[in-house]
XYZ file of N, CA and C in Angstrom:
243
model
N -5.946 -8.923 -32.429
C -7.106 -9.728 -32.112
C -6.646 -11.148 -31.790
N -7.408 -11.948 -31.016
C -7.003 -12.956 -30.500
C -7.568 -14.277 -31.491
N -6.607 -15.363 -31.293
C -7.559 -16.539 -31.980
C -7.913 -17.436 -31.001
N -8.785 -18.188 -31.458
C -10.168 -18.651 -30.391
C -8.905 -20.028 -30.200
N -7.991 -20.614 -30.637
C -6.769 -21.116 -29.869
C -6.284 -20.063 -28.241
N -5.678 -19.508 -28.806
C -5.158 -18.430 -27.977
C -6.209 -17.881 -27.100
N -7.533 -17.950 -26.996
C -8.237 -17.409 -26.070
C -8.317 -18.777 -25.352
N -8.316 -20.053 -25.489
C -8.735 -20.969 -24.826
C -7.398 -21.270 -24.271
N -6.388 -21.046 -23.898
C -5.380 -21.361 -23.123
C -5.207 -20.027 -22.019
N -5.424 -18.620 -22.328
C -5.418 -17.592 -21.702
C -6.734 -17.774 -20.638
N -6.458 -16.936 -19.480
C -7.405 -17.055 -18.980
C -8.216 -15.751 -18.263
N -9.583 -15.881 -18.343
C -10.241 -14.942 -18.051
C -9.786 -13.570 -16.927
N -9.409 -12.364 -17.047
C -8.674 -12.082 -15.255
C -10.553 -10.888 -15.167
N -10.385 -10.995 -14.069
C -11.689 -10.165 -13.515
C -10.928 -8.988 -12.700
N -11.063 -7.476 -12.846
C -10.489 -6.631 -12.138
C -12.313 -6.130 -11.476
N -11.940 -5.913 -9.598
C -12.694 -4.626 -9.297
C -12.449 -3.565 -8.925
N -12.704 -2.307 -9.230
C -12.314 -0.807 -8.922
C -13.513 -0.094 -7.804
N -12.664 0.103 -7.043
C -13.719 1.064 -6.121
C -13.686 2.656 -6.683
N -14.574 3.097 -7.010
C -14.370 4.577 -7.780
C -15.436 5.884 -7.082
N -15.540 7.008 -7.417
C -16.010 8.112 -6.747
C -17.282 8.671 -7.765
N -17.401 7.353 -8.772
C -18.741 7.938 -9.597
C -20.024 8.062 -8.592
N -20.778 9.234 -8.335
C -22.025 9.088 -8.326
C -23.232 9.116 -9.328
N -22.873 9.965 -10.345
C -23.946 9.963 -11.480
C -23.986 9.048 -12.496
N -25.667 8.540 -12.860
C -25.123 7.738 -13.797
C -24.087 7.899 -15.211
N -24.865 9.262 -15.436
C -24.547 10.056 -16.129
C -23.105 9.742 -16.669
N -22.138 10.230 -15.859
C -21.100 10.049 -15.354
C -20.329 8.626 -15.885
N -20.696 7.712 -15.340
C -20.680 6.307 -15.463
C -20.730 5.637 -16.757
N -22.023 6.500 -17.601
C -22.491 6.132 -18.451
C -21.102 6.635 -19.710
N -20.667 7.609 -19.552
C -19.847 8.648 -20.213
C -18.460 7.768 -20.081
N -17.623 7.370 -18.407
C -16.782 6.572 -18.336
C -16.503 5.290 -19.070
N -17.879 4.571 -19.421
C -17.896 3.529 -19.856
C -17.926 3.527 -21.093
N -18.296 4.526 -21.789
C -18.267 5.055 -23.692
C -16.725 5.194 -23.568
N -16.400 5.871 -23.006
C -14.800 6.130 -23.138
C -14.008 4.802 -23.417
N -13.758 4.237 -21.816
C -13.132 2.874 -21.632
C -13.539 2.344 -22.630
N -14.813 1.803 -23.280
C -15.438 0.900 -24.181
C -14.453 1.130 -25.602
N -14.301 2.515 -25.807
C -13.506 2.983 -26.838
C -12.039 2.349 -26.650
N -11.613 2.823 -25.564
C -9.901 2.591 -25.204
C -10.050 1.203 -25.715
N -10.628 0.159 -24.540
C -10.418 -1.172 -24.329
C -11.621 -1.890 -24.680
N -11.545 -2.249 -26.179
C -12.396 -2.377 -26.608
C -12.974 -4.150 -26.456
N -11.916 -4.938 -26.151
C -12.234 -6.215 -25.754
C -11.892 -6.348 -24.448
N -12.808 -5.350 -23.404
C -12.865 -5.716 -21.916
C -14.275 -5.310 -21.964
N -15.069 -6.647 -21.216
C -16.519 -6.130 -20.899
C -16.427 -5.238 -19.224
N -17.100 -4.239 -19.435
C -17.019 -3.487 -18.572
C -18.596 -2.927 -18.081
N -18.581 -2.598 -16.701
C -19.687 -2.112 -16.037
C -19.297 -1.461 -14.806
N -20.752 -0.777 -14.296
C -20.354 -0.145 -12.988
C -21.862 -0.595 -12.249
N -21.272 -0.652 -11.122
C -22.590 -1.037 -9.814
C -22.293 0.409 -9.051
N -23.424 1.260 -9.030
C -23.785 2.200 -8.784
C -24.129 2.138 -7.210
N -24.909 1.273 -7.699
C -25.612 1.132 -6.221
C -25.097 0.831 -5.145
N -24.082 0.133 -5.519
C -22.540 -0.524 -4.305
C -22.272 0.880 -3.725
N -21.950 0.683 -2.392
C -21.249 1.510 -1.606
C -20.088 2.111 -2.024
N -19.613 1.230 -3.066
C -18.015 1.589 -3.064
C -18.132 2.025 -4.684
N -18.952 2.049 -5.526
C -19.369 2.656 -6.906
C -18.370 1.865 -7.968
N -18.863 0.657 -7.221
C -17.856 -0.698 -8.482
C -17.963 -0.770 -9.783
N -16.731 -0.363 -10.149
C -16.314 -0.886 -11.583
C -15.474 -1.843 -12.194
N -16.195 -2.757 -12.981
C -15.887 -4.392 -13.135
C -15.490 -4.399 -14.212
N -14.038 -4.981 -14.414
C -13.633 -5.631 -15.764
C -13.227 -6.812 -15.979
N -13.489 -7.229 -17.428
C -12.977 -8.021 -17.322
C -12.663 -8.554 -18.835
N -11.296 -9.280 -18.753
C -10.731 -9.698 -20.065
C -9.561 -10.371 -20.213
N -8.775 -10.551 -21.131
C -7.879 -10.964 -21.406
C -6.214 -10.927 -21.168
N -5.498 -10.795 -20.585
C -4.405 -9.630 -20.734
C -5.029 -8.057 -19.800
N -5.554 -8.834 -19.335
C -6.528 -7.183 -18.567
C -5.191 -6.372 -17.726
N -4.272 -5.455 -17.702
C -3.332 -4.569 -17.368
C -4.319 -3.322 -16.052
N -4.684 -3.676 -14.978
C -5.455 -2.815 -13.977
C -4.645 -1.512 -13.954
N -3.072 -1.552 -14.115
C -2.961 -0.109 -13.962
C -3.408 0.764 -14.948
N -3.104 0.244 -16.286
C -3.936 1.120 -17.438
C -4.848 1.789 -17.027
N -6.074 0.869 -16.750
C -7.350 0.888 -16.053
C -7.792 2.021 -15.303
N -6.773 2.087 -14.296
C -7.206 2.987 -13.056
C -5.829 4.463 -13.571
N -5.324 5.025 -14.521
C -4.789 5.728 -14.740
C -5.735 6.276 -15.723
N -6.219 5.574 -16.457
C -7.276 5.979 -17.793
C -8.142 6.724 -16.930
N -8.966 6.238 -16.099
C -10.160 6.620 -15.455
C -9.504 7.798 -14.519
N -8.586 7.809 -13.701
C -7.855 9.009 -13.210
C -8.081 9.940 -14.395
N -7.664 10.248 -15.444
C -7.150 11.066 -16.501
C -8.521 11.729 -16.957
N -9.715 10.887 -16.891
C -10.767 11.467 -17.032
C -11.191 12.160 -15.660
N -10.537 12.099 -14.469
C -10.796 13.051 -13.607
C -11.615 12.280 -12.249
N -11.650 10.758 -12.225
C -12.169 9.729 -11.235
C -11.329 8.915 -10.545
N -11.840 9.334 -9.319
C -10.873 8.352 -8.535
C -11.238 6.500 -8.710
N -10.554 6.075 -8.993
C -10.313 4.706 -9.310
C -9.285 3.988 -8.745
N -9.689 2.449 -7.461
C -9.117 2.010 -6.847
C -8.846 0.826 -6.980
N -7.917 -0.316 -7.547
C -8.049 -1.274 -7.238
C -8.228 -2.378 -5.854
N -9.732 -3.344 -6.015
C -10.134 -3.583 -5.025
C -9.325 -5.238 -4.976
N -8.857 -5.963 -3.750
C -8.030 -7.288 -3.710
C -8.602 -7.758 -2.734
């Protein structure tokens, strides 16, 4: 866990993933997971986006983790630049 020193010199990183969720369902299930894994990254998905964006964001945020985790559950997951 971080101390509120150490969070104020680190800095925020924002990842976006282009992914192949259509259901919320789905989404909803991805994000219980991740929430579990990575438990200090706020995370969401924009459904409605064309590209079925999934937003993180945190500390030390590691995107390949990210998009291998979500692979492993069986979703394509892209980092977007």
């Amino acid at each position: 866990m971080y101390k509120l020193e150490e969070l104020k010199q680190e800095e925020m990183i924002v990842e976006i993933f282009k992914t192949n969720v259509e259901k919320k369902s789905d989404g909803d299930y991805i994000l219980a997971v991740m929430k579990n894994r990575f438990p200090n990254y706020k995370i969401n998905f924009d459904l409605e986006d064309c590209d079925k964006i999934l937003r993180i964001e945190g500390f030390d945020l590691q995107y390949d983790n990210v998009m291998s985790h979500v692979a492993g559950l069986g979703y394509t997951c892209v980092r977007l630049e």
